[in-house]
mmCIF file of C-alpha atoms in Angstrom:
data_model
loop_
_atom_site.group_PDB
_atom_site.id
_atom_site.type_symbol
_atom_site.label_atom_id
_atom_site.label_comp_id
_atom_site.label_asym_id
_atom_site.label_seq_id
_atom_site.Cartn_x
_atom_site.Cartn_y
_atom_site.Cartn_z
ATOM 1 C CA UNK A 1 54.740 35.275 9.766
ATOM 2 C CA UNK A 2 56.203 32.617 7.476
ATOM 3 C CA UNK A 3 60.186 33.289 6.469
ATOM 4 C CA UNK A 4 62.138 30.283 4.514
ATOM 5 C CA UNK A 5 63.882 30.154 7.554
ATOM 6 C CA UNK A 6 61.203 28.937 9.416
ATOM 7 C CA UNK A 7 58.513 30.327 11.610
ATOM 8 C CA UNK A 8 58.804 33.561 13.527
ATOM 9 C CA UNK A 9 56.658 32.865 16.995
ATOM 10 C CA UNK A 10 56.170 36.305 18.379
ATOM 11 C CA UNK A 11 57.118 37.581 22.233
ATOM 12 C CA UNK A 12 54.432 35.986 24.432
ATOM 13 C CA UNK A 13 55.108 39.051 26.643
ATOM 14 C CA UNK A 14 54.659 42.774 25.364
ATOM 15 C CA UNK A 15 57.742 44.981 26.083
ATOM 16 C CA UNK A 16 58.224 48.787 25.316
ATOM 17 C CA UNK A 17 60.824 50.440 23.097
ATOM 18 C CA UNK A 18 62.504 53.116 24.915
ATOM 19 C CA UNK A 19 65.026 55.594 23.271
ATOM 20 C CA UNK A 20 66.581 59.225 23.730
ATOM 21 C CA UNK A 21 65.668 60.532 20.031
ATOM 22 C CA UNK A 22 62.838 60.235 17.246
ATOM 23 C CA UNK A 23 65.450 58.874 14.868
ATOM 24 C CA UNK A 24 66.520 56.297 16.915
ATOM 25 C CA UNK A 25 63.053 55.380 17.683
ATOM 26 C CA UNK A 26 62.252 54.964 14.224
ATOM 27 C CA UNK A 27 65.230 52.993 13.190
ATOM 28 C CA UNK A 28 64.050 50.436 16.199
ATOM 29 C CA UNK A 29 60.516 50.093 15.519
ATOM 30 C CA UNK A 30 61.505 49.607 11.543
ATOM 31 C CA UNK A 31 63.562 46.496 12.667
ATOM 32 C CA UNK A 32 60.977 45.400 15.286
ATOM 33 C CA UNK A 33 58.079 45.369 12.066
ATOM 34 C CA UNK A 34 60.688 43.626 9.804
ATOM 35 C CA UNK A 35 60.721 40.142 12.044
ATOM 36 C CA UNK A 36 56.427 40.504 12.899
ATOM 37 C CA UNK A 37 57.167 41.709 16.247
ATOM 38 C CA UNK A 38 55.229 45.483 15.883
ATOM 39 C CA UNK A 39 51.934 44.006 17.630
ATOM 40 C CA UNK A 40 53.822 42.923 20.686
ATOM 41 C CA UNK A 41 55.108 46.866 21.411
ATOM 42 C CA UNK A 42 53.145 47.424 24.600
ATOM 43 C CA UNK A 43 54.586 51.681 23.573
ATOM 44 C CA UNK A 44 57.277 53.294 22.485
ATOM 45 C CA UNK A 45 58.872 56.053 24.352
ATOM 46 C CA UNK A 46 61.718 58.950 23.954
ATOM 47 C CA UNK A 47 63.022 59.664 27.007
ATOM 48 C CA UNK A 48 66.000 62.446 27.049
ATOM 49 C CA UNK A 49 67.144 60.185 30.180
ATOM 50 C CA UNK A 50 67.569 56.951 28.474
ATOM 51 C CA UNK A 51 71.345 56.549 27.518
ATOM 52 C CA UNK A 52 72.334 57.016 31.243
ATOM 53 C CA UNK A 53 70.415 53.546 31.859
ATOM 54 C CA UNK A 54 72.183 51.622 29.214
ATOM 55 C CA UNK A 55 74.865 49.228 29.269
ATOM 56 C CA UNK A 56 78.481 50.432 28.115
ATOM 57 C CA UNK A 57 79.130 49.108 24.452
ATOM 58 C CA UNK A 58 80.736 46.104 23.781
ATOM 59 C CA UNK A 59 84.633 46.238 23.735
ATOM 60 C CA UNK A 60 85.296 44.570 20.502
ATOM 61 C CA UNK A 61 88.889 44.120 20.703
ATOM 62 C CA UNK A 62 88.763 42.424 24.508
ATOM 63 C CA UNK A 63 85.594 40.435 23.586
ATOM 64 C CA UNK A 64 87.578 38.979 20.310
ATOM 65 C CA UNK A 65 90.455 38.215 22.366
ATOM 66 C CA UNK A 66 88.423 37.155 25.737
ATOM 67 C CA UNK A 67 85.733 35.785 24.583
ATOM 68 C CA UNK A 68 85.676 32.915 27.662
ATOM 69 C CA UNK A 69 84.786 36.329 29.655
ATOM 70 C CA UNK A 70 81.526 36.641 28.391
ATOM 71 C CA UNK A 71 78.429 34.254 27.807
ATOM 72 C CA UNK A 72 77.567 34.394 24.331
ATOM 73 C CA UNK A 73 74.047 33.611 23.501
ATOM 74 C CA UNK A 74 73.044 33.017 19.968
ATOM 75 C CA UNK A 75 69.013 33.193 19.698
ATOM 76 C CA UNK A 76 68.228 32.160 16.192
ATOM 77 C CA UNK A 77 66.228 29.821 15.021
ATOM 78 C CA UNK A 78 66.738 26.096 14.799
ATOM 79 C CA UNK A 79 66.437 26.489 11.124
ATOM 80 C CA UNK A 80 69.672 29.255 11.184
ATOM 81 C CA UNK A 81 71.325 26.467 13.492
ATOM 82 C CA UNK A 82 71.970 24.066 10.772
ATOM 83 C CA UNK A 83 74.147 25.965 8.874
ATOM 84 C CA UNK A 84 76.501 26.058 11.829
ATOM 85 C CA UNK A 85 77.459 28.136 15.071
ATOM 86 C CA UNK A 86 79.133 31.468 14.797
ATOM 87 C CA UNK A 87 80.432 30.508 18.317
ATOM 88 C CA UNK A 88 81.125 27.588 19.142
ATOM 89 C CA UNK A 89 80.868 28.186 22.335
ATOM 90 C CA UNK A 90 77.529 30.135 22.528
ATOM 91 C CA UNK A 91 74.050 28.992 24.214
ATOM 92 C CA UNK A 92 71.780 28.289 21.346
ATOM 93 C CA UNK A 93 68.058 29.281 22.215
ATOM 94 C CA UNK A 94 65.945 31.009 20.021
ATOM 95 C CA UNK A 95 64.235 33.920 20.253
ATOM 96 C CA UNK A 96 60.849 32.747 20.750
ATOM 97 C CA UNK A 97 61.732 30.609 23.477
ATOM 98 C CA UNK A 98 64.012 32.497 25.488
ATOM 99 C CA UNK A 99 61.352 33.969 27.943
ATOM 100 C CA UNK A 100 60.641 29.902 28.742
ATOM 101 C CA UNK A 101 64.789 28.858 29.103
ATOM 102 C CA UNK A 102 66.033 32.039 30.713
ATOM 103 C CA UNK A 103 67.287 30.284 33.778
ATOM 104 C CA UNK A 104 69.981 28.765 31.370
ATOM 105 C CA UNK A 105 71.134 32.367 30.987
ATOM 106 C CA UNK A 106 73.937 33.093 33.755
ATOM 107 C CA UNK A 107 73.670 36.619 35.620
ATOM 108 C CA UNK A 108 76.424 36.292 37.069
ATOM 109 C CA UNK A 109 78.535 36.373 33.840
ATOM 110 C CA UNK A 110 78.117 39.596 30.928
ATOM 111 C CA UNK A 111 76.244 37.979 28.221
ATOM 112 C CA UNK A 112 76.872 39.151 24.617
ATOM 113 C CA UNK A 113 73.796 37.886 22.708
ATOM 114 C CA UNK A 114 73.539 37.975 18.824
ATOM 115 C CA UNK A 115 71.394 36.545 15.986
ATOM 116 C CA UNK A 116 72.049 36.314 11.814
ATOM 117 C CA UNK A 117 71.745 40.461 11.586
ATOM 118 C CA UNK A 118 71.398 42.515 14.596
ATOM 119 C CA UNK A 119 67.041 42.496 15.216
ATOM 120 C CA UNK A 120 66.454 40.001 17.082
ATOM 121 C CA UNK A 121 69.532 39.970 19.658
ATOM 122 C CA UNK A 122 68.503 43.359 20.297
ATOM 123 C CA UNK A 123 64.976 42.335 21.698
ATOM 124 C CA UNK A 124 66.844 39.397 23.315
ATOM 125 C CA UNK A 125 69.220 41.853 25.111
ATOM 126 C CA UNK A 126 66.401 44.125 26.411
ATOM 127 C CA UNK A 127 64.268 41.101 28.005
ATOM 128 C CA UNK A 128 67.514 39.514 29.540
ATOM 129 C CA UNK A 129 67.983 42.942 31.087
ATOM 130 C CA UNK A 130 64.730 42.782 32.257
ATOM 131 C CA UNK A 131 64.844 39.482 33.817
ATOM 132 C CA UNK A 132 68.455 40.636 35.447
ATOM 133 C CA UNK A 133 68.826 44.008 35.465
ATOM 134 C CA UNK A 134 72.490 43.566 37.213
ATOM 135 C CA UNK A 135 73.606 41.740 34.583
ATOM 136 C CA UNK A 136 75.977 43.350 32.063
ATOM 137 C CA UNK A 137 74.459 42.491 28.738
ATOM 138 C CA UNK A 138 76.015 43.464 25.647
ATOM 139 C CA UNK A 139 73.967 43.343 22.085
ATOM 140 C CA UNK A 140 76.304 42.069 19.166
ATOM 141 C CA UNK A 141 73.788 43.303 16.687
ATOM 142 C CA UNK A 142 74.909 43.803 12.897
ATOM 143 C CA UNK A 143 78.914 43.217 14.004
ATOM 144 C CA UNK A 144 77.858 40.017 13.841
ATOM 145 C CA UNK A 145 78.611 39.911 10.406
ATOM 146 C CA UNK A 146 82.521 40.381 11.373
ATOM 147 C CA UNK A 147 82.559 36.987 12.958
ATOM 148 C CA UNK A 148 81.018 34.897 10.158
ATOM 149 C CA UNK A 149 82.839 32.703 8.347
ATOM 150 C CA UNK A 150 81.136 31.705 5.415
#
């Protein structure tokens, strides 16, 4: 999957999509397909009992104004990375290789992870709750765009 960003490596790892309604479940695997990631859904499940396992959302006012309370992980592409951080504080490791760098990832500390839109930090944020599942891990998705300067 070429992009003129670069290339899009898929997950090396299959990982399920698991939701608590058919619209939501539609919306994700819609994103997944957009960045070539559809053949790596091991399955895709609605589970009525999902929203009690995830994380709180993000508090966007103490996040803007804390932000040295959170890891911030940005996993585009080295491509995106030219162009400048959105954080200058945030971890930079792409998508592709974050299943091979996770140890850089702190569990200890909530991690806020975000990419250019929303689709990949969202895939990002499900395996780093994999990896630690006591880890509070917060997906920045498209309010990413609030934080861009230029």
């Amino acid at each position: 999957f070429e992009t003129w960003l670069g290339t899009i490596m898929p997950p090396q790892e299959s990982f399920y999509l698991v939701t608590e309604n058919k619209e939501t479940l539609k919306n994700l695997l819609e994103k997944t397909a957009k960045i070539g990631y559809e053949k790596s859904i091991e399955a895709a499940i609605i589970s009525p009992n999902s929203a009690t396992n995830e994380e709180p959302e993000l508090d966007m006012g103490h996040f803007k104004s804390h932000k040295q309370d959170y890891q911030i992980l940005d996993v585009r592409n080295e491509a995106e990375l030219e162009s400048g951080k959105i954080f200058e504080e945030a971890i930079s490791i792409p998508l592709p290789e974050l299943a091979d760098r996770i140890r850089e990832v702190d569990p200890k500390t909530p991690v806020v992870v975000h990419c250019a839109s929303g689709y990949r930090s969202a895939i990002a944020a499900s395996l780093i709750k994999k990896l630690f599942p006591d880890t509070k891990v917060y997906d920045l998705g498209a309010d990413v765009k609030d934080f861009k300067t230029g």
